[in-house]
Coordinates of C-alpha atoms in Angstrom, one line a residue:
L1 CA -6.0 16.3 0.9
G2 CA -8.2 16.1 3.6
V3 CA -7.4 12.4 4.7
I4 CA -3.6 12.9 4.0
G5 CA -3.0 15.7 6.3
A6 CA -6.0 14.5 9.6
E7 CA -3.9 11.2 9.0
Q8 CA -0.6 12.8 10.3
E9 CA -1.5 14.6 13.3
E10 CA -3.6 11.6 14.5
M11 CA 0.2 9.5 14.2
A12 CA 2.5 12.4 15.8
K13 CA -0.1 12.3 18.7
Q14 CA 0.5 8.5 18.7
A15 CA 4.2 9.2 18.2
G16 CA 4.4 11.5 20.8
D17 CA 8.2 13.3 21.6
G18 CA 9.1 10.6 18.5
S19 CA 9.7 11.3 14.7
P20 CA 6.0 10.4 13.3
K21 CA 5.5 9.0 10.0
T22 CA 5.6 11.5 7.1
Y23 CA 2.2 9.0 6.1
G24 CA 0.4 6.0 7.1
P25 CA -2.2 3.5 5.6
W26 CA -4.6 6.2 4.2
G27 CA -2.4 8.1 3.0
F28 CA -1.2 5.5 1.1
K29 CA -4.7 4.9 -0.3
A30 CA -5.5 9.0 -0.7
L31 CA -2.0 9.4 -2.7
K32 CA -3.4 5.8 -5.4
Q33 CA -6.8 7.4 -5.9
L34 CA -4.8 11.4 -6.6
M35 CA -2.1 9.8 -8.6
K36 CA -5.0 7.9 -10.9
L37 CA -6.8 11.2 -11.0
H38 CA -3.7 13.4 -12.8
L39 CA -3.6 10.8 -15.1
Q40 CA -6.5 10.5 -15.5
T41 CA -6.5 14.7 -16.7
G42 CA -3.4 14.0 -17.9
D43 CA -1.0 15.7 -16.1
T44 CA 2.2 14.5 -15.3
T45 CA 3.8 16.4 -13.2
K46 CA 1.1 16.3 -10.6
A47 CA 0.7 12.3 -11.4
M48 CA 4.8 12.1 -10.6
G49 CA 4.9 14.1 -8.1
R50 CA 2.4 12.1 -6.2
Y51 CA 3.9 9.0 -6.9
A52 CA 6.5 9.6 -5.8
E53 CA 4.9 10.7 -1.8
L54 CA 3.3 7.2 -2.6
L55 CA 6.9 5.2 -2.6
V56 CA 7.6 8.0 1.6
C57 CA 5.4 5.4 2.3
V58 CA 6.8 2.6 0.7
A59 CA 10.0 3.1 1.6
E60 CA 8.2 3.8 5.4
G61 CA 6.4 1.3 6.4
V62 CA 4.0 1.6 6.5
V63 CA 1.9 -0.4 4.2
S64 CA 1.4 -3.1 4.4
P65 CA 3.5 -6.1 1.9
N66 CA 0.6 -7.3 -0.2
A67 CA -1.1 -3.6 -0.7
I68 CA 2.9 -2.3 -1.5
E69 CA 2.9 -4.8 -4.4
K70 CA -0.8 -3.7 -5.4
G71 CA -0.7 -0.4 -5.9
V72 CA 2.7 -0.3 -7.0
N73 CA 1.4 -2.8 -10.3
G74 CA -1.4 -1.5 -10.7
T75 CA 0.4 2.3 -11.0
L76 CA 2.7 1.1 -13.5
E77 CA -0.1 -0.6 -14.8
R78 CA -1.8 2.8 -15.3
V79 CA 1.0 4.1 -16.6
S80 CA 2.2 1.7 -19.9
A81 CA -0.8 1.8 -20.4
L82 CA -0.5 6.0 -21.4
L83 CA 2.0 4.8 -23.7
I84 CA 0.5 1.7 -25.4
Q85 CA -2.6 3.2 -26.1
Q86 CA -1.1 6.0 -27.9
G87 CA 1.4 3.5 -29.9
G88 CA 4.8 5.0 -27.8
D89 CA 4.4 8.0 -30.6
S90 CA 6.1 10.9 -28.7
D91 CA 4.1 12.9 -31.8
D92 CA 0.7 12.3 -30.0
E93 CA -0.5 15.1 -27.5
G94 CA 2.1 14.8 -24.3
G95 CA 3.8 12.4 -25.6
D96 CA 6.7 13.3 -24.6
D97 CA 5.2 14.4 -21.3
K98 CA 4.2 10.8 -20.7
K99 CA 7.6 9.0 -22.1
T100 CA 9.4 11.2 -18.9
L101 CA 6.5 10.2 -16.8
A102 CA 6.7 6.4 -17.2
R103 CA 11.3 6.6 -17.4
N104 CA 10.8 9.0 -14.1
V105 CA 8.0 6.5 -13.0
Y106 CA 9.8 3.8 -12.9
D107 CA 13.5 4.7 -12.3
A108 CA 11.7 5.4 -8.6
T109 CA 9.9 2.4 -8.2
I110 CA 13.4 0.4 -8.9
S111 CA 15.5 2.6 -7.1
V112 CA 13.2 2.0 -4.2
F113 CA 13.0 -2.2 -4.4
H114 CA 16.4 -2.2 -4.8
P115 CA 17.7 -5.4 -3.4
Q116 CA 21.6 -3.6 -2.2
T117 CA 21.1 0.2 -2.2
G118 CA 16.9 1.0 -2.6
S119 CA 15.4 2.4 0.8
S120 CA 12.7 -0.6 0.7
P121 CA 15.1 -3.6 -0.3
N122 CA 12.7 -6.4 -2.0
E123 CA 14.6 -8.4 -5.2
R124 CA 11.7 -10.2 -6.2
L125 CA 9.3 -7.1 -6.7
W126 CA 12.7 -4.8 -7.8
F127 CA 13.0 -7.5 -10.5
K128 CA 9.6 -7.6 -11.1
T129 CA 9.5 -3.9 -12.0
L130 CA 12.5 -3.7 -13.8
L131 CA 11.6 -7.4 -16.4
K132 CA 8.2 -4.6 -17.2
F133 CA 10.2 -1.4 -18.1
G134 CA 11.8 -3.6 -20.0
Q135 CA 9.2 -4.5 -22.1
L136 CA 7.7 -1.5 -21.7
L137 CA 10.9 0.5 -23.7
Y138 CA 10.7 -2.4 -26.6
E139 CA 7.3 -1.1 -27.6
M140 CA 8.5 1.8 -26.7
K141 CA 11.6 1.3 -29.6
E142 CA 14.1 2.5 -26.8
T143 CA 17.4 0.0 -27.7
A144 CA 20.1 1.6 -25.6
K145 CA 18.2 2.0 -22.9
L146 CA 16.8 -1.6 -22.6
Q147 CA 20.0 -2.8 -23.5
M148 CA 21.0 -1.5 -20.2
V149 CA 17.7 -3.2 -18.2
I150 CA 18.2 -6.4 -20.0
R151 CA 22.1 -6.4 -18.5
D152 CA 20.8 -5.0 -14.8
L153 CA 18.1 -8.6 -15.2
L154 CA 20.7 -11.0 -16.1
R155 CA 23.5 -9.6 -13.4
G156 CA 19.8 -9.4 -10.9
A157 CA 19.0 -13.3 -12.2
G158 CA 22.3 -14.9 -12.1
G159 CA 23.4 -14.7 -15.6
D160 CA 26.2 -12.7 -17.1
S161 CA 25.6 -8.9 -18.8
A162 CA 26.5 -10.0 -22.1
G163 CA 25.4 -13.3 -22.9
G164 CA 22.6 -14.2 -20.1
G165 CA 24.3 -17.8 -18.9
T166 CA 22.1 -19.4 -17.0
G167 CA 25.4 -20.7 -14.4
E168 CA 25.5 -24.0 -13.3
G169 CA 23.8 -23.0 -9.7
A170 CA 20.8 -21.1 -10.9
T171 CA 18.0 -22.0 -8.4
A172 CA 14.2 -22.4 -10.0
S173 CA 13.5 -19.5 -9.2
G174 CA 16.3 -18.3 -10.7
S175 CA 15.7 -20.1 -14.1
T176 CA 12.2 -18.7 -14.4
N177 CA 13.7 -15.6 -14.5
L178 CA 16.1 -15.6 -16.9
M179 CA 13.8 -17.4 -19.2
E180 CA 12.0 -14.3 -19.2
I181 CA 14.4 -11.9 -19.9
M182 CA 15.7 -14.8 -23.2
A183 CA 12.2 -13.6 -24.0
L184 CA 13.0 -10.6 -23.8
Q185 CA 16.0 -11.0 -25.7
I186 CA 14.2 -12.5 -28.5
Q187 CA 12.0 -9.4 -28.5
L188 CA 15.0 -7.4 -29.5
Y189 CA 17.4 -9.0 -31.2
S190 CA 14.6 -10.5 -33.7
R191 CA 13.5 -6.4 -34.6
Q192 CA 17.2 -5.7 -34.9
K193 CA 17.6 -9.0 -37.4
D194 CA 20.7 -9.6 -35.1
N195 CA 20.6 -13.8 -35.9
K196 CA 24.0 -14.3 -34.4
K197 CA 22.8 -13.2 -31.4
L198 CA 19.6 -15.3 -31.6
R199 CA 20.8 -18.2 -31.9
E200 CA 23.4 -17.5 -28.7
V201 CA 19.8 -17.4 -27.0
F202 CA 18.0 -19.9 -28.5
D203 CA 20.7 -22.0 -27.7
K204 CA 21.2 -21.3 -23.9
A205 CA 17.2 -21.1 -23.6
M206 CA 18.0 -24.6 -24.3
R207 CA 20.6 -26.1 -21.8

């Protein structure tokens, strides 16, 4: 916290009469470590609070794109690991709190990076975060939320929201994204034993 305060004072001096940034690169690093500590101690409320501050750093543009991607991805992986280690079972101690934290962290990240409405639009990171969230929801057996995520992924990749058509003008990158979405659909429909939808996805994947 001392690092964050000292950096804020320095930024205020540099800004003069202008509006200083809330955080700087050192603040970003400190917030990452604080959230990591809160995750280790199981304090999900403080962890989410620090992550919200970290996303302010992202939105203010004071951190390099590489640092943002590395920091955000590392945090998402740690949050996901908390649930995967316990098997997504809310009966475990703190299970519900961890599920809530995971949803909130992913939702906040997706919102910040949203290509049209985000405070720091980044279509690639938005898509990758949404795809990771979809995989985590599969592990958590949250089918309804997963179906919504798949719908958003398909729209973002240029496919149709109902079946996942590739579209005639798909780029190589877009085709790769669609294949990743189809892999997620196959996992879901296999679990549901929905053979009709499985055949539809396999047919589209082979086109």
